[in-house]
Short mmCIF file of C-alpha atoms and ligand atoms in Angstrom, two decimals:
data_model
loop_
_atom_site.label_atom_id
_atom_site.label_comp_id
_atom_site.label_asym_id
_atom_site.label_seq_id
_atom_site.Cartn_x
_atom_site.Cartn_y
_atom_site.Cartn_z
CA UNK A 197 0.04 0.04 0.00
CA UNK A 198 1.31 3.43 -0.92
CA UNK A 199 0.68 6.23 1.53
CA UNK A 200 0.64 9.81 0.38
CA UNK A 201 1.02 12.74 2.80
CA UNK A 202 0.44 16.43 2.27
CA UNK A 203 -0.02 19.56 4.38
CA UNK A 204 -1.83 22.84 4.34
CA UNK A 205 -4.22 25.22 6.26
CA UNK A 206 -7.25 24.59 3.99
CA UNK A 207 -9.00 27.55 5.42
CA UNK A 208 -12.22 28.66 3.53
CA UNK A 209 -12.05 25.59 1.54
CA UNK A 210 -11.87 26.13 -2.19
CA UNK A 211 -11.42 24.32 -5.50
CA UNK A 212 -7.68 24.71 -5.53
CA UNK A 213 -7.62 22.81 -2.21
CA UNK A 214 -9.88 20.08 -3.57
CA UNK A 215 -7.85 19.65 -6.73
CA UNK A 216 -4.49 19.26 -5.10
CA UNK A 217 -5.99 16.73 -2.69
CA UNK A 218 -7.54 14.73 -5.46
CA UNK A 219 -4.33 14.73 -7.51
CA UNK A 220 -2.34 13.79 -4.36
CA UNK A 221 -4.64 10.80 -3.69
CA UNK A 222 -4.05 9.54 -7.28
CA UNK A 223 -0.37 9.09 -6.42
CA UNK A 224 -1.13 6.30 -3.90
CA UNK A 225 -3.72 4.17 -2.10
CA UNK A 226 -4.17 6.24 1.06
CA UNK A 227 -4.03 10.00 1.53
CA UNK A 228 -3.07 11.52 4.92
CA UNK A 229 -3.38 15.28 5.37
CA UNK A 230 -1.66 17.44 7.95
CA UNK A 231 -3.98 20.44 8.65
CA UNK A 232 -2.12 23.48 10.15
CA UNK A 233 -3.09 24.28 13.73
CA UNK A 234 -4.64 27.60 14.40
CA UNK A 235 -1.39 28.78 16.04
CA UNK A 236 0.77 27.53 13.19
CA UNK A 237 -1.44 29.44 10.74
CA UNK A 238 -0.91 32.69 12.69
CA UNK A 239 2.88 32.06 12.73
CA UNK A 240 2.93 31.20 9.02
CA UNK A 241 0.48 33.67 7.56
CA UNK A 242 0.07 36.38 10.18
CA UNK A 243 -3.67 35.91 10.62
CA UNK A 244 -6.21 33.85 12.55
CA UNK A 245 -7.83 31.38 10.21
CA UNK A 246 -11.62 31.99 9.52
CA UNK A 247 -12.40 28.38 10.54
CA UNK A 248 -10.92 26.62 13.48
CA UNK A 249 -8.50 23.61 13.23
CA UNK A 250 -11.32 21.27 14.24
CA UNK A 251 -13.75 22.68 11.57
CA UNK A 252 -10.95 22.52 8.93
CA UNK A 253 -10.05 18.98 9.88
CA UNK A 254 -13.81 18.02 9.66
CA UNK A 255 -14.24 19.44 6.16
CA UNK A 256 -11.01 17.84 4.84
CA UNK A 257 -11.46 14.35 6.35
CA UNK A 258 -15.00 14.25 4.79
CA UNK A 259 -13.66 14.75 1.17
CA UNK A 260 -13.93 11.43 -0.73
CA UNK A 261 -10.26 11.47 -1.64
CA UNK A 262 -8.92 11.88 2.06
CA UNK A 263 -8.49 8.93 4.34
CA UNK A 264 -7.05 10.53 7.48
CA UNK A 265 -6.29 13.98 8.92
CA UNK A 266 -4.15 15.21 11.83
CA UNK A 267 -3.34 18.64 13.19
CA UNK A 268 0.19 19.90 12.09
CA UNK A 269 1.58 21.61 15.11
CA UNK A 270 4.93 22.79 13.71
CA UNK A 271 6.61 23.13 10.37
CA UNK A 272 9.79 21.70 11.84
CA UNK A 273 8.16 18.28 12.38
CA UNK A 274 7.73 17.25 8.77
CA UNK A 275 10.18 14.38 9.06
CA UNK A 276 8.48 13.07 12.21
CA UNK A 277 5.02 13.16 10.53
CA UNK A 278 6.33 11.45 7.42
CA UNK A 279 7.70 8.65 9.58
CA UNK A 280 4.77 8.45 11.94
CA UNK A 281 2.31 7.96 9.12
CA UNK A 282 4.71 5.80 7.06
CA UNK A 283 4.37 8.02 4.14
CA UNK A 284 5.92 6.87 0.79
CA UNK A 285 5.17 10.19 -1.00
CA UNK A 286 5.17 13.72 0.28
CA UNK A 287 3.16 16.17 -1.93
CA UNK A 288 3.62 19.97 -1.71
CA UNK A 289 2.29 22.73 -3.97
CA UNK A 290 4.87 24.02 -6.48
CA UNK A 291 5.07 27.34 -4.59
CA UNK A 292 7.33 25.25 -2.25
CA UNK A 293 9.38 23.75 -5.14
CA UNK A 294 12.72 22.45 -3.84
CA UNK A 295 12.11 23.41 -0.27
CA UNK A 296 11.19 19.87 1.01
CA UNK A 297 13.94 17.97 -0.89
CA UNK A 298 15.48 17.47 2.64
CA UNK A 299 12.92 14.70 3.09
CA UNK A 300 13.90 12.75 -0.13
CA UNK A 301 15.83 10.31 1.96
CA UNK A 302 12.59 9.28 3.68
CA UNK A 303 10.07 9.29 0.77
CA UNK A 304 9.41 10.56 -2.76
CA UNK A 305 8.92 14.32 -2.81
CA UNK A 306 6.52 15.63 -5.42
CA UNK A 307 5.62 19.24 -6.12
CA UNK A 308 2.21 19.65 -7.88
CA UNK A 309 1.18 22.82 -9.74
CA UNK A 310 -1.29 25.02 -7.91
CA UNK A 311 -4.68 25.88 -9.50
CA UNK A 312 -4.34 29.29 -10.95
CA UNK A 313 -6.22 32.33 -9.77
CA UNK A 314 -7.66 31.15 -6.47
CA UNK A 315 -6.51 31.34 -2.99
CA UNK A 316 -7.93 31.65 0.56
CA UNK A 317 -6.48 35.19 0.69
CA UNK A 318 -8.20 36.14 -2.55
CA UNK A 319 -11.58 34.70 -1.39
CA UNK A 320 -11.45 36.60 1.81
CA UNK A 321 -10.50 39.86 -0.04
CA UNK A 322 -13.32 39.19 -2.55
CA UNK A 323 -15.97 38.65 0.23
CA UNK A 324 -14.80 41.72 2.11
CA UNK A 325 -15.24 43.84 -0.94
CA UNK A 326 -18.80 42.49 -1.36
CA UNK A 327 -19.54 43.42 2.14
CA UNK A 328 -18.28 46.93 1.70
CA UNK A 329 -20.37 47.74 -1.43
N1 CTP B 283 -3.31 25.09 -3.35
C1 CTP B 283 -3.39 24.81 -4.81
N2 CTP B 283 -3.98 25.71 -5.58
C2 CTP B 283 -4.38 26.94 -5.09
C3 CTP B 283 -4.32 27.23 -3.70
C4 CTP B 283 -3.73 26.21 -2.90
O1 CTP B 283 -2.90 23.80 -5.24
N3 CTP B 283 -4.92 27.82 -5.94
C5 CTP B 283 -2.57 24.09 -2.48
C6 CTP B 283 -1.41 24.60 -1.88
O2 CTP B 283 -0.23 24.48 -2.75
C7 CTP B 283 -1.33 23.65 -0.65
C8 CTP B 283 -2.71 23.42 -0.32
O3 CTP B 283 -3.55 23.76 -1.45
O4 CTP B 283 -0.63 22.48 -1.06
C9 CTP B 283 -3.24 24.22 0.98
O5 CTP B 283 -2.87 25.53 0.62
P1 CTP B 283 -3.33 26.67 1.63
O6 CTP B 283 -2.01 27.48 1.98
O7 CTP B 283 -4.10 26.17 2.72
O8 CTP B 283 -4.25 27.56 0.68
P2 CTP B 283 -4.14 29.01 0.00
O9 CTP B 283 -5.30 29.23 -0.84
O10 CTP B 283 -2.78 29.07 -0.80
O11 CTP B 283 -4.05 29.97 1.22
P3 CTP B 283 -3.58 31.52 1.48
O12 CTP B 283 -4.11 32.38 0.50
O13 CTP B 283 -4.02 31.66 2.91
O14 CTP B 283 -2.06 31.49 1.39
#
């Protein structure tokens, strides 16, 4: 059985999230997703997520292509998570290209292209503008 692991915040779930998860799942038999904790999101992106880590986990684990989720507490623990979940493949978006090659002694590292023209930040900005009009 081939296990694939990937990571992200997945706040305000959108089609870019769904597509990378679907494509990740096609690289193996089981997809495990590390969902950034609320604290990690603040550290990484400088803002509180709209949806809590529990809500984001609930949404992601209920997608057909996802088998298991866990809360990612620290960016520094990628190697531990890969080992804990016995991952054979690590998938990251290509905005991170090359930056996870340090894990290539543990598993295959794959960078998948992001879906153009959509992001959580963009959706939040779009909704705020609607509210202001
Ligand atoms: N992703 C993607 N295509 C997009 C947006 C995100 O493939 N258009 C992928 C990212 O590369 C990552 C995963 O979805 O592997 C989770 O990304 P996340 O950072 O949670 O979403 P963003 O929309 O990029 O969020 P933000 O705008 O807050 O940076």
